[in-house]
Amino acid sequence: DQQVKQNSPSLSVQEGRISILNCDYTNSMFDYFLWYKKYPAEGPTFLISISSIKDKNEDGRFTVFLNKSAKHLSLHIVPSQPGDSAVYFCAASGGGFKTIFGAGTRLFVKA
Amino acid sequence: GAGVSQSPRYKVAKRGQDVALRCDPISGHVSLFWYQQALGQGPEFLTYFQNEAQLDKSGLPSDRFFAERPEGSVSTLKIQRTQQEDSAVYLCASSYISGTLNTEAFFGQGTRLTVV
């Protein structure tokens, strides 16, 4: 039972354009969401987070949107750069110590 | 070092062998997490320590898995009688904040375990 789903295994975007990565969740108890970026042979690196009291959080080129009624969040990267090519994981938590990760979306940014 | 260090980086074990994976967290970090990442999947929670106390071990897949952090710093994840389904990358993360993964939690590079 996947509580956090990233339905697109991969996404290809031209350099300079917007990348939109999507994530859906099923557990209404989740109140904190994170996005991680992962390069090959490295551990995940924290990118941006949002709590359920907000619907948007922005950090430079990265913006996360949260739609609680739809149980959906998205990560926008504008403008996309070749160095953004990586696997992006959506993750969620709500009480306790466990964070649930999606399966990831591989982003390719073409120069 | 400045980051979370895991050793070994790669481990090949014969089925039935016991293995021990080490995590050196960032100095002073009270929280330590272990996650398991199978090929093509996201990380899955195994266990959480706050200092030396193991507060949540609900993600350990079987009683073959055991984790400890006796002095509240270095942690060891031990897998007894390894099986092929144990093949995965084992990730450790630490944070100075107690609780779930957060903005101040950092992952190590992981240990890739292959059971043959």
Tab-separated table of C-alpha atoms in Angstrom:
chain	number	residue	atom	x	y	z
A	1	ASP	CA	0.000	0.000	0.000
A	2	GLN	CA	1.852	3.039	-1.311
A	3	GLN	CA	0.990	6.045	0.810
A	4	VAL	CA	3.151	8.376	-1.289
A	5	LYS	CA	3.038	8.016	-5.051
A	6	GLN	CA	5.122	9.575	-7.772
A	7	ASN	CA	3.426	8.356	-10.898
A	8	SER	CA	5.978	9.627	-13.411
A	9	PRO	CA	9.151	7.522	-13.349
A	10	SER	CA	10.932	10.040	-15.557
A	11	LEU	CA	10.643	13.532	-16.987
A	12	SER	CA	12.642	15.251	-19.713
A	13	VAL	CA	12.816	19.052	-19.935
A	14	GLN	CA	14.745	21.550	-22.022
A	15	GLU	CA	17.233	23.777	-20.224
A	16	GLY	CA	15.651	27.079	-19.188
A	17	ARG	CA	12.097	25.696	-19.153
A	18	ILE	CA	10.000	24.761	-16.143
A	19	SER	CA	10.167	21.292	-14.582
A	20	ILE	CA	7.068	20.141	-12.700
A	21	LEU	CA	7.303	17.023	-10.571
A	22	ASN	CA	4.136	15.647	-9.043
A	23	CYS	CA	3.366	13.641	-5.919
A	24	ASP	CA	0.119	12.237	-4.487
A	25	TYR	CA	-0.482	10.914	-0.996
A	26	THR	CA	-3.276	8.966	0.614
A	27	ASN	CA	-2.813	9.478	4.355
A	28	SER	CA	-4.682	12.545	5.602
A	29	MET	CA	-2.592	12.481	8.799
A	30	PHE	CA	0.519	13.603	6.890
A	31	ASP	CA	1.342	17.170	7.922
A	32	TYR	CA	4.922	17.677	6.756
A	33	PHE	CA	6.293	17.126	3.272
A	34	LEU	CA	9.822	17.175	1.903
A	35	TRP	CA	11.514	16.907	-1.473
A	36	TYR	CA	14.910	15.278	-1.801
A	37	LYS	CA	17.316	15.222	-4.709
A	38	LYS	CA	19.611	12.268	-5.316
A	39	TYR	CA	22.610	11.886	-7.593
A	40	PRO	CA	23.994	8.408	-8.406
A	41	ALA	CA	26.124	6.852	-5.647
A	42	GLU	CA	25.212	9.618	-3.214
A	43	GLY	CA	22.696	9.862	-0.405
A	44	PRO	CA	19.536	11.951	-0.802
A	45	THR	CA	19.995	15.685	-0.265
A	46	PHE	CA	17.232	17.808	1.239
A	47	LEU	CA	15.810	20.304	-1.236
A	48	ILE	CA	12.685	21.990	0.131
A	49	SER	CA	9.867	21.307	2.591
A	50	ILE	CA	6.350	22.456	3.362
A	51	SER	CA	4.066	22.007	6.332
A	52	SER	CA	0.348	21.447	6.002
A	53	ILE	CA	-0.467	24.930	7.307
A	54	LYS	CA	0.928	26.398	4.096
A	55	ASP	CA	0.057	25.900	0.448
A	56	LYS	CA	3.273	27.218	-1.047
A	57	ASN	CA	6.942	27.463	-0.150
A	58	GLU	CA	9.608	29.012	-2.312
A	59	ASP	CA	13.395	28.812	-2.216
A	60	GLY	CA	15.201	30.334	-5.156
A	61	ARG	CA	14.403	28.380	-8.305
A	62	PHE	CA	12.421	25.790	-6.341
A	63	THR	CA	8.774	26.119	-5.301
A	64	VAL	CA	6.611	23.469	-3.668
A	65	PHE	CA	2.820	23.671	-3.867
A	66	LEU	CA	0.519	21.728	-1.549
A	67	ASN	CA	-3.144	21.024	-2.305
A	68	LYS	CA	-4.483	19.348	0.838
A	69	SER	CA	-7.981	18.736	-0.479
A	70	ALA	CA	-6.547	16.839	-3.441
A	71	LYS	CA	-3.749	15.283	-1.373
A	72	HIS	CA	-1.326	16.456	-4.018
A	73	LEU	CA	1.934	18.332	-4.026
A	74	SER	CA	4.206	19.472	-6.802
A	75	LEU	CA	7.737	20.741	-7.133
A	76	HIS	CA	8.435	23.453	-9.693
A	77	ILE	CA	11.953	24.192	-10.869
A	78	VAL	CA	12.341	27.408	-12.865
A	79	PRO	CA	14.499	27.763	-14.857
A	80	SER	CA	15.715	24.193	-15.166
A	81	GLN	CA	19.467	23.664	-15.465
A	82	PRO	CA	21.470	20.612	-16.618
A	83	GLY	CA	22.819	20.246	-13.049
A	84	ASP	CA	19.257	19.631	-11.886
A	85	SER	CA	19.320	16.250	-13.620
A	86	ALA	CA	18.841	13.763	-10.777
A	87	VAL	CA	16.224	11.589	-9.101
A	88	TYR	CA	13.717	13.556	-7.026
A	89	PHE	CA	11.910	11.964	-4.090
A	90	CYS	CA	8.753	13.238	-2.464
A	91	ALA	CA	8.409	12.315	1.223
A	92	ALA	CA	5.768	12.783	3.925
A	93	SER	CA	5.396	12.392	7.664
A	94	GLY	CA	2.685	12.905	10.280
A	95	GLY	CA	3.413	12.107	13.885
A	96	GLY	CA	5.946	9.519	14.918
A	97	PHE	CA	9.445	9.170	13.565
A	98	LYS	CA	8.770	7.579	10.194
A	99	THR	CA	8.980	9.435	6.887
A	100	ILE	CA	7.383	7.767	3.863
A	101	PHE	CA	9.076	8.215	0.484
A	102	GLY	CA	7.729	7.927	-3.017
A	103	ALA	CA	9.538	5.834	-5.620
A	104	GLY	CA	11.136	8.875	-7.233
A	105	THR	CA	11.074	10.693	-10.555
A	106	ARG	CA	14.193	10.863	-12.703
A	107	LEU	CA	14.578	14.331	-14.198
A	108	PHE	CA	16.638	14.878	-17.345
A	109	VAL	CA	17.415	18.485	-18.238
A	110	LYS	CA	18.695	18.756	-21.784
A	111	ALA	CA	21.153	21.493	-22.712
B	1	GLY	CA	34.543	14.659	8.907
B	2	ALA	CA	31.803	17.170	8.307
B	3	GLY	CA	29.156	14.785	7.004
B	4	VAL	CA	27.518	11.453	7.812
B	5	SER	CA	29.950	8.641	7.083
B	6	GLN	CA	28.916	5.076	6.295
B	7	SER	CA	31.117	2.037	5.946
B	8	PRO	CA	31.684	-0.071	4.054
B	9	ARG	CA	30.463	1.620	0.874
B	10	TYR	CA	29.957	-1.761	-0.777
B	11	LYS	CA	29.474	-5.187	0.740
B	12	VAL	CA	29.002	-8.520	-0.995
B	13	ALA	CA	27.757	-11.277	1.301
B	14	LYS	CA	27.032	-14.901	0.673
B	15	ARG	CA	23.508	-15.968	1.552
B	16	GLY	CA	23.402	-16.949	5.202
B	17	GLN	CA	26.325	-14.732	6.202
B	18	ASP	CA	26.011	-12.100	8.941
B	19	VAL	CA	26.883	-8.482	8.096
B	20	ALA	CA	27.414	-5.294	10.102
B	21	LEU	CA	26.971	-1.847	8.599
B	22	ARG	CA	28.368	1.196	10.344
B	23	CYS	CA	27.123	4.782	10.519
B	24	ASP	CA	29.128	7.691	11.919
B	25	PRO	CA	26.686	10.592	12.308
B	26	ILE	CA	27.573	14.255	12.397
B	27	SER	CA	29.075	15.051	15.810
B	28	GLY	CA	26.477	16.151	18.332
B	29	HIS	CA	23.477	14.979	16.349
B	30	VAL	CA	20.890	13.439	18.637
B	31	SER	CA	18.725	11.794	15.965
B	32	LEU	CA	19.844	8.889	13.826
B	33	PHE	CA	17.753	7.126	11.195
B	34	TRP	CA	18.300	3.970	9.151
B	35	TYR	CA	16.531	3.537	5.804
B	36	GLN	CA	16.605	0.718	3.253
B	37	GLN	CA	16.404	1.538	-0.461
B	38	ALA	CA	15.718	-1.313	-2.855
B	39	LEU	CA	16.544	-0.895	-6.540
B	40	GLY	CA	14.083	1.440	-8.253
B	41	GLN	CA	12.286	2.303	-5.030
B	42	GLY	CA	12.335	5.120	-2.524
B	43	PRO	CA	13.996	4.778	0.880
B	44	GLU	CA	11.978	2.823	3.461
B	45	PHE	CA	12.200	3.548	7.161
B	46	LEU	CA	13.879	0.924	9.317
B	47	THR	CA	14.554	2.456	12.725
B	48	TYR	CA	15.109	5.668	14.702
B	49	PHE	CA	17.415	6.509	17.604
B	50	GLN	CA	17.303	9.535	19.857
B	51	ASN	CA	20.760	9.503	21.417
B	52	GLU	CA	21.222	5.895	22.595
B	53	ALA	CA	17.510	5.141	22.862
B	54	GLN	CA	15.897	3.213	20.024
B	55	LEU	CA	12.489	4.859	19.976
B	56	ASP	CA	11.072	3.227	16.862
B	57	LYS	CA	12.084	-0.054	15.261
B	58	SER	CA	8.791	-0.704	13.512
B	59	GLY	CA	10.393	-0.755	10.060
B	60	LEU	CA	12.855	-3.565	10.695
B	61	PRO	CA	11.657	-6.294	8.289
B	62	SER	CA	12.394	-9.293	10.491
B	63	ASP	CA	14.129	-10.375	13.668
B	64	ARG	CA	17.249	-10.916	11.558
B	65	PHE	CA	17.721	-7.159	11.584
B	66	PHE	CA	19.152	-5.487	14.665
B	67	ALA	CA	20.388	-1.929	15.214
B	68	GLU	CA	22.253	-0.365	18.091
B	69	ARG	CA	23.723	2.974	19.111
B	70	PRO	CA	25.192	2.201	22.532
B	71	GLU	CA	26.893	5.511	23.272
B	72	GLY	CA	24.563	7.791	21.357
B	73	SER	CA	26.971	8.410	18.494
B	74	VAL	CA	28.089	5.605	16.121
B	75	SER	CA	25.370	3.171	15.088
B	76	THR	CA	25.596	-0.340	13.688
B	77	LEU	CA	22.933	-2.133	11.663
B	78	LYS	CA	23.399	-5.872	11.838
B	79	ILE	CA	21.729	-8.362	9.525
B	80	GLN	CA	21.929	-12.011	10.451
B	81	ARG	CA	21.664	-14.916	7.997
B	82	THR	CA	21.404	-12.595	4.996
B	83	GLN	CA	18.911	-13.418	2.253
B	84	GLN	CA	18.819	-12.245	-1.355
B	85	GLU	CA	15.877	-9.945	-0.603
B	86	ASP	CA	18.153	-8.030	1.799
B	87	SER	CA	20.102	-6.711	-1.205
B	88	ALA	CA	19.632	-2.930	-1.120
B	89	VAL	CA	21.325	0.344	-0.288
B	90	TYR	CA	21.223	1.035	3.439
B	91	LEU	CA	21.106	4.743	4.222
B	92	CYS	CA	21.840	6.453	7.507
B	93	ALA	CA	20.777	10.019	8.337
B	94	SER	CA	21.392	12.212	11.363
B	95	SER	CA	19.979	15.460	12.704
B	96	TYR	CA	20.440	17.719	15.724
B	97	ILE	CA	16.640	17.971	15.869
B	98	SER	CA	14.595	15.185	17.470
B	99	GLY	CA	11.759	13.559	15.580
B	100	THR	CA	11.194	12.880	11.883
B	101	LEU	CA	13.443	13.747	8.972
B	102	ASN	CA	13.570	17.514	8.689
B	103	THR	CA	15.394	20.361	7.012
B	104	GLU	CA	18.448	19.743	9.195
B	105	ALA	CA	18.784	16.000	8.590
B	106	PHE	CA	21.669	14.791	6.450
B	107	PHE	CA	22.094	11.444	4.754
B	108	GLY	CA	25.275	9.466	4.309
B	109	GLN	CA	26.267	7.999	0.953
B	110	GLY	CA	24.858	4.612	1.906
B	111	THR	CA	26.151	1.052	1.959
B	112	ARG	CA	25.233	-1.076	-1.039
B	113	LEU	CA	24.685	-4.639	0.138
B	114	THR	CA	24.559	-7.416	-2.430
B	115	VAL	CA	23.666	-10.907	-1.228
B	116	VAL	CA	24.732	-13.686	-3.602
